[in-house]
Coordinates of C-alpha atoms in Angstrom, one line a residue:
Chain E
X159 CA 13.5 23.7 -2.1
X160 CA 12.3 26.8 -0.2
X161 CA 15.1 29.0 -1.3
X162 CA 13.3 32.3 -1.1
X163 CA 11.6 33.7 1.9
X164 CA 8.3 33.9 0.1
X165 CA 8.1 30.2 -0.3
X166 CA 5.5 28.5 1.8
X167 CA 7.2 26.3 4.3
X168 CA 6.3 22.7 4.3
X169 CA 6.1 20.0 6.9
X170 CA 6.8 16.5 5.6
X171 CA 4.2 13.9 6.4
X172 CA 6.6 11.1 6.0
X173 CA 4.0 9.2 4.0
X174 CA 5.5 7.7 1.0
X175 CA 4.4 9.5 -2.1
X176 CA 2.3 12.1 -0.4
X177 CA 5.3 14.4 0.2
X178 CA 6.2 14.0 -3.5
X179 CA 2.8 15.0 -4.9
X180 CA 2.6 18.0 -2.4
X181 CA 6.1 19.0 -3.3
X182 CA 7.3 18.6 0.3
X183 CA 4.4 18.0 2.6
X184 CA 1.7 20.0 4.3
X185 CA 1.8 23.7 4.8
X186 CA 3.7 24.5 8.0
X187 CA 1.8 26.3 10.7
X188 CA -1.5 25.9 8.8
X189 CA -4.4 23.5 9.1
X190 CA -5.0 20.9 6.4
X191 CA -8.4 19.3 6.0
X192 CA -8.4 15.6 5.2
X193 CA -11.9 14.4 4.3
X194 CA -13.2 11.0 3.2
X195 CA -16.0 8.6 4.0
X196 CA -15.8 6.1 6.8
X197 CA -13.0 3.7 6.4
X198 CA -11.2 5.8 3.8
X199 CA -8.0 6.0 5.9
X200 CA -8.3 9.5 7.4
X201 CA -7.3 8.4 10.9
X202 CA -4.3 6.4 9.7
X203 CA -3.1 9.2 7.5
X204 CA -3.4 11.7 10.3
X205 CA -1.7 9.4 12.9
X206 CA 1.1 8.6 10.5
X207 CA 1.7 12.3 10.1
X208 CA 2.2 12.6 13.8
X209 CA 4.2 9.4 14.3
X210 CA 6.6 10.4 11.4
X211 CA 6.9 13.8 13.0
X212 CA 8.1 12.3 16.2
X213 CA 10.3 9.6 14.8
X214 CA 11.8 11.3 11.8
X215 CA 11.7 15.0 12.6
X216 CA 11.7 15.2 16.4
X217 CA 8.4 17.1 16.4
X218 CA 6.0 16.0 19.2
X219 CA 2.4 15.7 18.3
X220 CA -1.1 15.8 19.9
X221 CA -3.9 13.6 18.7
X222 CA -7.4 14.6 19.8
X223 CA -9.5 11.7 19.1
X224 CA -13.2 12.3 19.0
X225 CA -14.1 8.8 17.7
X226 CA -11.7 6.3 19.0
X227 CA -10.2 5.9 22.5
X228 CA -6.5 6.0 22.9
X229 CA -6.5 2.3 23.6
X230 CA -8.3 1.5 20.4
X231 CA -5.9 3.7 18.4
X232 CA -2.9 2.1 20.0
X233 CA -4.2 -1.4 19.2
X234 CA -5.0 -0.4 15.6
X235 CA -1.6 1.1 15.0
X236 CA 0.3 -1.7 16.6
X237 CA -0.6 -3.6 13.4
X238 CA 1.3 -1.0 11.4
X239 CA 4.3 -1.5 13.7
X240 CA 3.9 1.7 15.7
X241 CA 4.0 1.7 19.4
X242 CA 1.9 4.6 20.3
X243 CA 2.0 3.8 24.0
X244 CA 5.7 4.0 24.1
X245 CA 5.7 7.4 22.3
X246 CA 3.3 8.6 24.9
X247 CA 5.5 7.4 27.7
X248 CA 8.4 9.2 26.1
X249 CA 6.4 12.4 26.1
X250 CA 6.4 12.7 22.4
X251 CA 2.8 12.1 21.7
X252 CA -0.4 12.9 23.5
X253 CA -3.6 11.1 22.7
X254 CA -6.7 12.8 24.2
X255 CA -9.9 11.0 23.7
X256 CA -12.8 13.5 23.7
X257 CA -16.2 11.9 24.2
X258 CA -19.3 13.9 23.6
X259 CA -22.5 12.0 24.1
X260 CA -25.5 14.0 23.0
X261 CA -27.9 11.9 25.1
X262 CA -26.0 12.7 28.3
X263 CA -25.7 16.4 27.8
X264 CA -28.4 18.9 28.5
X265 CA -28.0 22.4 27.0
X266 CA -29.3 25.6 28.6
X267 CA -28.2 29.0 27.4
X268 CA -24.9 30.3 26.2
X269 CA -21.7 28.3 26.2
X270 CA -18.4 28.1 24.4
X271 CA -15.8 25.4 23.7
X272 CA -13.1 26.8 25.9
X273 CA -12.9 23.4 27.6
X274 CA -11.7 21.9 24.4
X275 CA -9.2 24.7 23.8
X276 CA -7.8 24.3 27.3
X277 CA -7.3 20.6 26.8
X278 CA -5.6 21.0 23.5
X279 CA -3.5 23.9 24.7
X280 CA -2.4 22.0 27.8
X281 CA -1.4 19.0 25.8
X282 CA 0.5 21.1 23.3
X283 CA 2.3 23.0 26.0
X284 CA 3.2 19.9 28.0
X285 CA 5.1 18.2 25.2
X286 CA 5.9 21.3 23.1
X287 CA 4.0 19.9 20.2
X288 CA 4.5 21.1 16.7
X289 CA 1.9 18.9 15.0
X290 CA -1.8 18.5 15.9
X291 CA -4.6 16.2 14.7
X292 CA -8.3 16.6 15.4
X293 CA -10.0 13.5 14.3
X294 CA -13.0 13.9 13.6
X295 CA -13.9 17.3 14.8
X296 CA -17.3 17.0 13.2
X297 CA -18.4 14.9 16.0
X298 CA -19.0 18.2 17.8
X299 CA -22.0 18.8 15.5
X300 CA -23.5 15.5 16.4
X301 CA -22.9 15.8 20.1
X302 CA -24.0 19.4 20.6
X303 CA -27.1 21.1 19.4
X304 CA -26.1 24.7 18.9
X305 CA -24.6 24.8 15.4
X306 CA -23.9 28.5 15.4
X307 CA -21.9 28.2 18.6
X308 CA -19.9 25.3 17.1
X309 CA -19.2 27.2 13.9
X310 CA -18.1 30.3 15.7
X311 CA -15.8 28.2 17.9
X312 CA -14.4 26.2 15.0
X313 CA -13.4 29.5 13.4
X314 CA -11.8 30.5 16.6
X315 CA -10.1 27.1 16.9
X316 CA -8.5 27.3 13.4
X317 CA -7.3 30.8 14.1
X318 CA -5.9 29.6 17.4
X319 CA -4.0 26.8 15.7
X320 CA -2.6 29.2 13.2
X321 CA -1.6 31.8 15.8
X322 CA 0.2 29.1 17.7
X323 CA 2.1 28.1 14.5
X324 CA 0.9 24.5 14.7
X325 CA 0.8 22.3 11.7
X326 CA -2.5 20.6 11.9
X327 CA -4.7 18.0 10.3
X328 CA -8.4 18.1 10.9
X329 CA -10.4 15.2 9.5
X330 CA -14.0 15.4 8.2
X331 CA -16.6 12.9 7.0
X332 CA -17.4 13.2 3.3
X333 CA -20.7 14.9 2.9
X334 CA -23.4 15.0 0.3
X335 CA -22.3 17.5 -2.3
X336 CA -19.7 18.9 0.1
X337 CA -16.2 17.8 0.8
X338 CA -17.1 17.4 4.5
X339 CA -20.5 16.9 6.0
X340 CA -20.5 20.2 7.9
X341 CA -18.6 22.2 5.4
X342 CA -15.3 22.3 7.2
X343 CA -13.6 23.3 3.9
X344 CA -15.1 26.7 4.5
X345 CA -12.8 27.2 7.5
X346 CA -9.7 25.6 6.1
X347 CA -8.3 27.7 3.3
X348 CA -4.9 26.3 2.8
X349 CA -4.9 22.7 2.0
X350 CA -7.6 20.1 1.4
X351 CA -7.0 16.4 0.8
X352 CA -9.8 14.1 -0.2
X353 CA -9.6 10.4 0.4
X354 CA -11.9 8.0 -1.4
X355 CA -12.6 4.3 -0.9
X356 CA -14.5 2.4 -3.5
X357 CA -15.4 -1.2 -3.4
X358 CA -16.1 -3.0 -6.6
X359 CA -17.2 -6.6 -6.4
X360 CA -15.6 -7.1 -3.0
X361 CA -12.3 -5.6 -4.1
X362 CA -11.4 -2.2 -2.7
X363 CA -9.4 0.6 -4.2
X364 CA -8.3 3.7 -2.4
X365 CA -7.6 7.1 -3.9
X366 CA -6.2 10.3 -2.7
X367 CA -6.6 13.7 -4.3
X368 CA -5.3 17.1 -3.3
X369 CA -8.4 19.3 -3.9
X370 CA -6.7 22.5 -2.9
X371 CA -3.3 23.6 -1.8
X372 CA -2.9 27.3 -1.7
X373 CA 0.3 28.8 -3.0
X374 CA 1.9 25.7 -4.2
X375 CA 2.1 23.4 -7.1
X376 CA 0.7 20.0 -6.5
X377 CA -0.3 16.9 -8.4
X378 CA -3.9 17.3 -9.5
X379 CA -4.7 13.7 -10.2
X380 CA -6.4 11.1 -8.2
X381 CA -3.7 9.0 -6.8
X382 CA -4.3 5.4 -5.7
X383 CA -2.9 4.7 -2.3
X384 CA -2.2 1.6 -0.4
X385 CA -2.6 0.6 3.2
X386 CA 0.2 -1.8 3.5
X387 CA 1.6 -3.3 6.7
X388 CA 3.9 -0.4 7.3
X389 CA 1.3 2.3 6.7
X390 CA 0.0 4.3 3.9
X391 CA 1.8 4.9 0.7
X392 CA 0.7 6.9 -2.2
X393 CA 2.3 5.9 -5.4
X394 CA 2.0 8.7 -8.0
X395 CA 1.6 7.6 -11.5
X396 CA 2.6 10.4 -13.6
X397 CA 5.7 11.6 -12.0
X398 CA 7.3 8.2 -12.2
X399 CA 6.2 7.4 -15.7
X400 CA 8.5 9.7 -17.4
X401 CA 11.7 9.0 -15.7
X402 CA 12.5 5.4 -16.4
X403 CA 15.2 4.6 -18.8
X404 CA 14.6 2.7 -22.0
X405 CA 17.2 0.0 -22.3
X406 CA 18.3 -1.1 -25.7
X407 CA 19.4 -4.6 -24.7
X408 CA 17.3 -7.4 -26.2
X409 CA 16.3 -10.6 -24.5
X410 CA 15.0 -13.8 -25.9
X411 CA 11.4 -14.9 -25.5
X412 CA 12.6 -18.4 -25.2
X413 CA 11.3 -19.3 -28.7
X414 CA 13.6 -18.7 -31.7
X415 CA 10.6 -18.4 -33.9
X416 CA 8.9 -15.8 -31.7
X417 CA 12.2 -13.8 -31.5
X418 CA 12.3 -13.8 -35.2
X419 CA 8.9 -12.2 -35.3
X420 CA 10.2 -9.5 -33.0
X421 CA 12.7 -8.1 -35.3
X422 CA 14.9 -11.2 -34.9
X423 CA 16.1 -10.3 -31.5
X424 CA 13.3 -10.8 -29.0
X425 CA 12.0 -8.3 -26.5
X426 CA 13.6 -5.2 -25.1
X427 CA 14.8 -5.7 -21.6
X428 CA 12.5 -4.0 -19.1
X429 CA 9.6 -4.0 -21.5
X430 CA 6.1 -4.9 -20.4
X431 CA 4.4 -7.6 -22.5
X432 CA 0.8 -8.4 -22.6
X433 CA -0.3 -11.8 -23.8
X434 CA -4.0 -12.0 -24.2
X435 CA -6.0 -14.9 -25.4
X436 CA -9.0 -17.1 -24.8
X437 CA -8.9 -20.1 -22.4
X438 CA -6.6 -22.9 -23.4
X439 CA -4.7 -21.1 -26.1
X440 CA -1.3 -21.4 -24.3
X441 CA -0.7 -18.1 -22.6
X442 CA 0.9 -19.7 -19.5
X443 CA 3.1 -21.9 -21.7
X444 CA 4.3 -18.8 -23.6
X445 CA 5.0 -17.0 -20.3
X446 CA 6.8 -19.9 -18.8
X447 CA 9.0 -20.3 -21.9
X448 CA 10.0 -16.7 -21.4
X449 CA 10.8 -17.3 -17.8
X450 CA 12.8 -20.4 -18.5
X451 CA 14.9 -18.5 -21.0
X452 CA 15.7 -16.0 -18.3
X453 CA 16.8 -18.9 -16.0
X454 CA 19.0 -20.2 -18.8
X455 CA 20.7 -16.8 -18.9
X456 CA 21.2 -17.3 -15.2
X457 CA 18.8 -14.5 -14.2
X458 CA 16.4 -14.5 -11.3
X459 CA 12.9 -15.0 -12.4
X460 CA 9.6 -14.8 -10.7
X461 CA 6.3 -16.3 -11.5
X462 CA 3.3 -14.8 -9.8
X463 CA 0.3 -17.0 -10.3
X464 CA -3.2 -16.1 -9.2
X465 CA -5.0 -19.2 -10.2
X466 CA -2.9 -22.3 -10.2
X467 CA -0.8 -23.8 -7.4
X468 CA 2.9 -24.2 -7.6
X469 CA 2.8 -28.0 -8.2
X470 CA 0.1 -27.7 -10.8
X471 CA 2.3 -25.3 -12.8
X472 CA 5.3 -27.5 -12.5
X473 CA 3.3 -30.5 -13.6
X474 CA 1.6 -28.7 -16.5
X475 CA 4.8 -27.3 -17.9
X476 CA 6.5 -30.6 -17.8
X477 CA 4.0 -31.7 -20.4
X478 CA 5.5 -29.2 -22.9
X479 CA 9.0 -30.2 -22.0
X480 CA 9.8 -27.4 -19.6
X481 CA 11.6 -28.6 -16.5
X482 CA 10.8 -26.0 -14.0
X483 CA 11.9 -28.0 -11.0
X484 CA 15.6 -27.7 -11.9
X485 CA 15.4 -23.9 -12.0
X486 CA 13.5 -23.8 -8.7
X487 CA 16.1 -26.1 -7.2
X488 CA 18.9 -23.9 -8.5
X489 CA 17.2 -20.9 -6.8
X490 CA 16.7 -19.0 -10.1
X491 CA 13.0 -19.5 -10.5
X492 CA 10.5 -18.4 -7.9
X493 CA 7.0 -19.6 -8.1
X494 CA 4.6 -17.7 -6.0
X495 CA 0.9 -17.9 -5.8
X496 CA -1.3 -15.1 -4.5
X497 CA -5.0 -15.1 -4.0
X498 CA -6.2 -11.8 -5.2
X499 CA -9.7 -11.6 -3.8
X500 CA -8.7 -12.0 -0.2
X501 CA -6.7 -8.8 -0.2
X502 CA -8.6 -6.3 -2.2
X503 CA -7.1 -4.6 -5.2
X504 CA -4.8 -2.3 -3.3
X505 CA -3.7 -4.9 -0.9
X506 CA -3.1 -7.2 -3.8
X507 CA -0.8 -4.7 -5.4
X508 CA 1.0 -4.2 -2.1
X509 CA 1.7 -7.8 -1.7
X510 CA 2.9 -8.1 -5.3
X511 CA 5.3 -5.2 -4.8
X512 CA 6.6 -6.8 -1.7
X513 CA 7.3 -10.1 -3.3
X514 CA 9.0 -8.4 -6.2
X515 CA 11.1 -6.4 -3.8
X516 CA 12.2 -9.5 -2.0
X517 CA 13.0 -11.7 -5.0
X518 CA 14.5 -8.9 -7.1
X519 CA 13.9 -10.7 -10.4
X520 CA 15.1 -9.7 -13.8
X521 CA 12.0 -11.2 -15.4
X522 CA 8.6 -11.5 -13.9
X523 CA 5.4 -13.1 -15.1
X524 CA 1.9 -12.3 -13.9
X525 CA -0.5 -15.1 -14.7
X526 CA -3.2 -13.9 -15.2
X527 CA -4.0 -10.3 -14.6
X528 CA -7.5 -10.9 -15.6
X529 CA -8.5 -10.9 -11.9
X530 CA -7.6 -7.3 -11.8
X531 CA -9.3 -6.4 -15.0
X532 CA -12.7 -7.9 -14.3
X533 CA -12.9 -6.2 -11.0
X534 CA -12.0 -2.6 -11.6
X535 CA -13.1 -2.0 -15.2
X536 CA -11.5 1.0 -16.6
X537 CA -9.5 3.6 -14.7
X538 CA -9.1 1.9 -11.3
X539 CA -7.6 -1.2 -12.8
X540 CA -5.7 0.8 -15.2
X541 CA -4.1 3.0 -12.6
X542 CA -3.2 0.0 -10.5
X543 CA -1.6 -1.7 -13.4
X544 CA 0.2 1.5 -14.5
X545 CA 1.8 1.7 -11.1
X546 CA 2.8 -1.8 -11.2
X547 CA 4.3 -1.4 -14.7
X548 CA 6.1 1.8 -13.6
X549 CA 7.5 0.2 -10.6
X550 CA 8.9 -2.7 -12.7
X551 CA 10.3 -0.3 -15.3
X552 CA 12.1 1.7 -12.8
X553 CA 13.9 -1.4 -11.7
X554 CA 14.3 -2.5 -15.3
X555 CA 12.4 -5.7 -14.7
X556 CA 11.0 -7.3 -17.8
X557 CA 7.4 -8.3 -17.2
X558 CA 4.9 -10.4 -19.0
X559 CA 1.2 -10.3 -18.1
X560 CA -1.2 -12.9 -19.3
X561 CA -4.7 -11.8 -19.8
X562 CA -7.6 -14.2 -20.3
X563 CA -10.1 -12.7 -22.7
X564 CA -13.6 -13.9 -23.1
X565 CA -14.7 -15.6 -26.3
X566 CA -15.5 -13.7 -29.4
X567 CA -14.5 -10.3 -30.6
X568 CA -14.5 -8.7 -27.1
X569 CA -11.0 -9.9 -27.0
X570 CA -9.5 -6.7 -28.3
X571 CA -11.9 -4.4 -26.5
X572 CA -11.4 -5.8 -23.0
X573 CA -7.7 -5.5 -23.3
X574 CA -7.9 -2.0 -24.7
X575 CA -7.5 -0.1 -21.5
X576 CA -4.6 -2.2 -20.4
X577 CA -2.8 -2.5 -23.7
X578 CA -1.8 1.1 -24.0
X579 CA 0.5 0.9 -21.0
X580 CA 2.2 -2.2 -22.4
X581 CA 5.1 -2.1 -24.8
X582 CA 4.3 -5.4 -26.5
X583 CA 1.0 -7.0 -27.1
X584 CA 0.8 -10.6 -28.2
X585 CA -2.5 -12.1 -29.1
X586 CA -3.3 -15.8 -29.0
X587 CA -6.4 -16.7 -30.8
X588 CA -8.5 -19.7 -31.1
X589 CA -8.9 -20.7 -34.8
X590 CA -11.4 -23.2 -36.1
X591 CA -11.6 -24.4 -39.6
X592 CA -12.6 -27.6 -41.3
X593 CA -13.2 -29.4 -38.1
X594 CA -9.8 -28.6 -36.7
X595 CA -9.2 -26.3 -33.7
X596 CA -5.9 -24.6 -33.3
X597 CA -4.2 -21.6 -31.8
X598 CA -2.7 -18.7 -33.7
X599 CA -0.4 -16.1 -32.5
X600 CA 0.3 -12.6 -33.8
X601 CA 2.1 -9.5 -32.6
X602 CA -0.4 -6.8 -32.3
X603 CA 2.1 -4.2 -31.3
X604 CA 5.7 -4.0 -30.3
X605 CA 7.0 -0.6 -29.5
X606 CA 10.3 0.5 -30.9
X607 CA 11.0 -2.4 -33.3
X608 CA 10.0 -3.7 -36.6
X609 CA 7.9 -6.7 -35.9
X610 CA 6.2 -9.3 -38.0
X611 CA 2.6 -8.8 -38.9
X612 CA 2.1 -12.4 -39.7
X613 CA -0.4 -14.7 -38.0
X614 CA 1.4 -17.9 -37.0
X615 CA 0.1 -21.2 -35.9
X616 CA 0.9 -21.6 -32.2
X617 CA 1.7 -25.2 -31.4
X618 CA 2.4 -26.8 -28.0
X619 CA 4.7 -29.7 -28.3
X620 CA 6.4 -31.8 -25.7
X621 CA 9.5 -30.0 -26.5
X622 CA 8.1 -26.5 -26.0
X623 CA 6.2 -24.0 -28.1
X624 CA 6.6 -23.8 -31.9
X625 CA 5.3 -21.4 -34.4
X626 CA 4.2 -22.6 -37.7
X627 CA 4.1 -20.5 -40.9
X628 CA 1.1 -22.1 -42.4
X629 CA -1.0 -19.0 -42.7
X630 CA 1.5 -17.2 -44.8
X631 CA 1.9 -20.0 -47.2
X632 CA -1.8 -20.5 -47.4
X633 CA -1.6 -24.1 -46.4
X634 CA -4.8 -25.9 -46.1
X635 CA -5.8 -27.7 -43.0
X636 CA -4.4 -31.0 -44.0
X637 CA -1.0 -29.5 -44.6
X638 CA -1.2 -27.6 -41.3
X639 CA -2.1 -30.7 -39.4
X640 CA 0.9 -32.4 -41.0
X641 CA 3.2 -29.6 -40.0
X642 CA 1.8 -29.7 -36.4
X643 CA 2.6 -33.5 -36.4
X644 CA 6.1 -32.9 -37.6
X645 CA 6.7 -30.3 -34.9
X646 CA 5.4 -32.7 -32.3
X647 CA 7.9 -35.3 -33.6
X648 CA 10.6 -32.8 -32.9
X649 CA 11.6 -31.7 -36.3
Chain M
X32 CA -21.4 -5.2 56.7
X33 CA -24.2 -6.7 58.7
X34 CA -27.9 -7.0 57.7
X35 CA -28.6 -3.9 55.6
X36 CA -32.0 -4.8 54.4
X37 CA -33.7 -2.0 56.3
X38 CA -31.0 0.6 55.7
X39 CA -30.8 0.6 51.9
X40 CA -34.0 2.3 51.1
X41 CA -35.2 4.8 53.6
X42 CA -32.1 5.5 55.7
X43 CA -31.0 8.6 53.8
X44 CA -33.8 11.0 53.6
X45 CA -31.3 13.8 53.1
X46 CA -29.8 12.7 49.7
X47 CA -26.5 14.5 49.3
X48 CA -26.0 16.3 46.1
X49 CA -22.5 17.0 44.8
X50 CA -22.4 19.4 41.9
X51 CA -19.3 20.5 40.1
X52 CA -19.3 23.6 37.9
X53 CA -16.5 23.8 35.3
X54 CA -15.6 27.3 34.1
X55 CA -12.8 29.0 32.3
X56 CA -12.0 32.1 34.2
X57 CA -14.4 34.8 35.5
X58 CA -16.3 35.3 32.3
X59 CA -19.9 36.8 32.3
X60 CA -21.1 33.3 31.3
X61 CA -19.4 31.6 34.2
X62 CA -20.6 34.2 36.7
X63 CA -24.1 33.9 35.6
X64 CA -24.0 30.1 35.5
X65 CA -22.8 30.1 39.1
X66 CA -25.5 32.6 40.2
X67 CA -28.2 30.7 38.5
X68 CA -27.0 27.4 40.0
X69 CA -26.8 28.8 43.5
X70 CA -30.3 30.2 43.3
X71 CA -31.7 27.0 42.0
X72 CA -30.0 24.9 44.7
X73 CA -31.2 27.2 47.4
X74 CA -34.7 26.9 46.2
X75 CA -34.8 23.2 45.6
X76 CA -32.0 21.5 47.5
X77 CA -31.5 23.7 50.5
X78 CA -29.1 22.1 53.0
X79 CA -28.3 19.1 50.9
X80 CA -26.1 20.3 48.2
X81 CA -22.5 21.1 47.6
X82 CA -21.1 23.1 44.7
X83 CA -17.5 22.8 43.7
X84 CA -16.3 25.3 41.1
X85 CA -13.4 24.2 38.9
X86 CA -11.6 26.8 37.0
X87 CA -9.9 25.1 34.1
X88 CA -7.6 27.9 33.5
X89 CA -6.0 27.0 36.8
X90 CA -6.5 23.2 36.5
X91 CA -6.5 22.3 32.8
X92 CA -6.0 18.6 33.4
X93 CA -9.3 18.3 35.3
X94 CA -11.1 18.8 32.0
X95 CA -10.3 15.3 30.9
X96 CA -11.8 13.4 33.8
X97 CA -15.4 14.6 33.3
X98 CA -14.9 14.9 29.5
X99 CA -15.4 18.7 29.5
X100 CA -15.5 20.3 26.1
X101 CA -17.9 23.2 26.6
X102 CA -17.9 25.7 29.4
X103 CA -19.7 26.4 31.6
X104 CA -20.4 22.7 32.3
X105 CA -22.3 21.5 35.3
X106 CA -21.8 18.0 36.3
X107 CA -23.9 16.2 38.8
X108 CA -21.5 13.8 40.4
X109 CA -23.9 12.6 43.1
X110 CA -26.4 11.1 43.2
X111 CA -25.6 8.8 40.3
X112 CA -25.8 8.6 37.4
X113 CA -23.6 11.4 36.3
X114 CA -25.5 14.2 34.5
X115 CA -24.0 16.9 32.5
X116 CA -25.6 20.3 31.6
X117 CA -23.8 22.9 29.6
X118 CA -24.5 26.6 29.2
X119 CA -25.1 29.4 31.6
X120 CA -28.0 27.6 33.2
X121 CA -30.4 30.5 32.5
X122 CA -33.4 28.2 31.9
X123 CA -34.2 27.0 35.3
X124 CA -36.9 24.6 34.1
X125 CA -34.4 22.8 31.8
X126 CA -31.8 22.6 34.5
X127 CA -34.3 21.0 36.9
X128 CA -35.1 18.4 34.3
X129 CA -31.5 17.9 33.4
X130 CA -30.7 17.3 37.0
X131 CA -33.6 14.9 37.4
X132 CA -35.0 17.3 40.1
X133 CA -38.4 17.7 38.4
X134 CA -39.4 14.1 38.5
X135 CA -37.2 13.1 41.4
X136 CA -38.9 15.4 43.9
X137 CA -41.6 13.6 45.8
X138 CA -43.8 16.8 46.1

């Protein structure tokens, strides 16, 4: 990568995705500012940078903690599977807790922060550290009164770090109108990363953005990131999106009539299908039919339900003649239920990805994704879903997402943001006329194939789903009811 | 430890003061901090104080124990509670208050 001497050397963080969007990591021998509000993941990112340095690159690290004690940190990181105490015993990591309590300190006259320098210098020398974290150095401003001394000393500190060739992360609290509360960005010229944590209706989403990275190309977007059980991972959207292959193989939807609407051959393998419709129109039945078809082909299939329990699904599908139990018993069908709200949006995604990685299905159904949509209207939701879709596409997993739309014409608009990342969009619609209520299905879009533009009656029978062709023939409601009856009788 | 009811209050008229001054080398700041401290102690605590000077350049590890960040730092280790004053101790009035000498002195 750094073929020429003029290239900036980079130090990998070891954090999934972050090294990708920074084209190799943080600038070596420089200081990077990571800022974000409380709870945005600054400390975790910084500590991971050190731990990966030790474990993956043999580079010892010093963590100066201004907020948490070494014991607290060790406990917190144990949950990510890192044994900080062991690393310290091995002489690979030093955690120095610096406590500055304003109420306990009286100030008279001139002073400097040489004490801090000496502590840091001693720790660095003792373990021959290459990486340093100062978290959160802004505590100095709260603990000491003389701002001008602190500022002068910070300037000296950053120079000192640079002269020593240390690759460092300093963290800062997000400030009003500033990246960090005390304007640390003023001192750190090379690389600034901003973390953001938003909570919408109890569900949280985290973003990461590289505000500045001098002398290098970097992704400029806001990237969602996860705090999963093995640490942080940043999953870039755009870089993945372009690389997945487009298979030409076609797979059946499980309904010959629906396949016929899709150019006679069904869906492309690896495509993402959105099925939207109002309550009770048969979205889950359609999705389950699709999954059953996969089982019949002998493929692993996965159902991720967010509302109904396993037994409920099996029972309900039995009513339309789908025997799910046999596929479960054969180990082809995996029914999993996840409660979205308990995990937060990003946690939710993490757990989904983990299940998918375990099961390795060929076809997966998400029923419904509405829980995502209602929470993070617009971009948050969209980027989460994009990442999910990208992830699935890269593995050529075919996916169907059901989406519950609210009544009325909002149906199309609510799905708007989501539908553009989908290859196929099927719409199920409630139709009422002459005292009869029924469902109708049509293919709103299907990329890369000639598809039917008809609106078909969607009928659930005890032998599965059927599509009637009443609308085309202009049948009246009596004829249509008759056709429905004949379908139900299995003709 | 026999009955100590009598002893606890009045037995130590000469309260012992243990002060530790943290510096980093012989800088003008540290020199003036020591001079200022010495003068103050001679005036207010004559005969009952002890000053220990710690040069962090020689003993960097000692900075951790008393949580030293700034130098010069004066730490009152005895009598408790621990008090910390940073700076060159030029303002005698402030130092006296910081050490609880102003209000602590009977008269």
